């Protein structure tokens, strides 16, 4: 694993410890000292810090989003220069308990094809969603696995509209804001295929009204989305409008820059 350049004075002052014992019930790779080892993760975003370092926003499997300082990562001969890239599966380690922790190592583990062209833009869209909708230090291992699967699907040129809709829906479910699309909130009865509904972002589907300004969707579309079945062209079109509306609500009006680029290029 590539390691961060350490301060020799700090190392000299640190006593040598025996192999740490894993805490019962703690996430994989965590130890009593707060040091995290061999944690799967992806860089979502990075930016320069001082002259030779980076601050990275990492999406880890067992610890969620964490902010890390990668000391010396910009130095010409740093082993991390080619490692801390987006969409590369990493095995990472860090230490510290503050909001900004210190990266202690990162190693590329492979297993994913690189994203290219439109798939690359879609990947940046996924990262922007995670950055804006996930709280720090909130673990979402199932969402992490879904993220990996989504990157793999994009890399293999699976239909972007379908891949993105499934991820958007999974993200809202994991963050606890996705309603049951198969049940009408006003009647508590099952959504009917032939009826037309709107979706209240805080409650869920209800029958449309004449004065509604929210996107109208068929019951069939809602049921298809609940089953993750996007084969129907009408379902693809209506689900795109619905998810754009729901995401805008939960983002509190914050714009998605990559979404606008994708809309301009492909109408995704």
mmCIF file of C-alpha atoms in Angstrom, residues 2 17-19 21 25-26 29 70 86 95 117 124 129 144 146 160 166 217 220 226 228 232 234 245:
data_model
loop_
_atom_site.group_PDB
_atom_site.id
_atom_site.type_symbol
_atom_site.label_atom_id
_atom_site.label_comp_id
_atom_site.label_asym_id
_atom_site.label_seq_id
_atom_site.Cartn_x
_atom_site.Cartn_y
_atom_site.Cartn_z
ATOM 1 C CA UNK A 2 1.296 3.438 -0.871
ATOM 2 C CA UNK A 17 2.318 -0.933 19.733
ATOM 3 C CA UNK A 18 1.402 -4.576 19.440
ATOM 4 C CA UNK A 19 -0.950 -5.723 16.674
ATOM 5 C CA UNK A 21 -7.291 -6.166 18.300
ATOM 6 C CA UNK A 25 -19.131 -4.772 16.409
ATOM 7 C CA UNK A 26 -16.844 -2.183 14.834
ATOM 8 C CA UNK A 29 -10.675 -2.332 9.410
ATOM 9 C CA UNK A 70 -3.270 13.331 1.833
ATOM 10 C CA UNK A 86 -11.879 9.086 -9.177
ATOM 11 C CA UNK A 95 -6.172 7.941 11.336
ATOM 12 C CA UNK A 117 -16.944 9.495 -22.832
ATOM 13 C CA UNK A 124 -19.166 12.413 -12.132
ATOM 14 C CA UNK A 129 -25.143 13.201 -5.916
ATOM 15 C CA UNK A 144 -21.465 1.521 -1.675
ATOM 16 C CA UNK A 146 -24.678 -0.352 -5.557
ATOM 17 C CA UNK A 160 -27.307 5.142 -19.003
ATOM 18 C CA UNK A 166 -31.850 2.778 -10.483
ATOM 19 C CA UNK A 217 -46.888 9.866 -13.834
ATOM 20 C CA UNK A 220 -47.746 1.746 -14.315
ATOM 21 C CA UNK A 226 -40.749 0.005 -7.586
ATOM 22 C CA UNK A 228 -36.806 -1.620 -11.128
ATOM 23 C CA UNK A 232 -41.054 0.543 -21.240
ATOM 24 C CA UNK A 234 -43.003 5.700 -21.228
ATOM 25 C CA UNK A 245 -38.226 16.666 -9.432
#
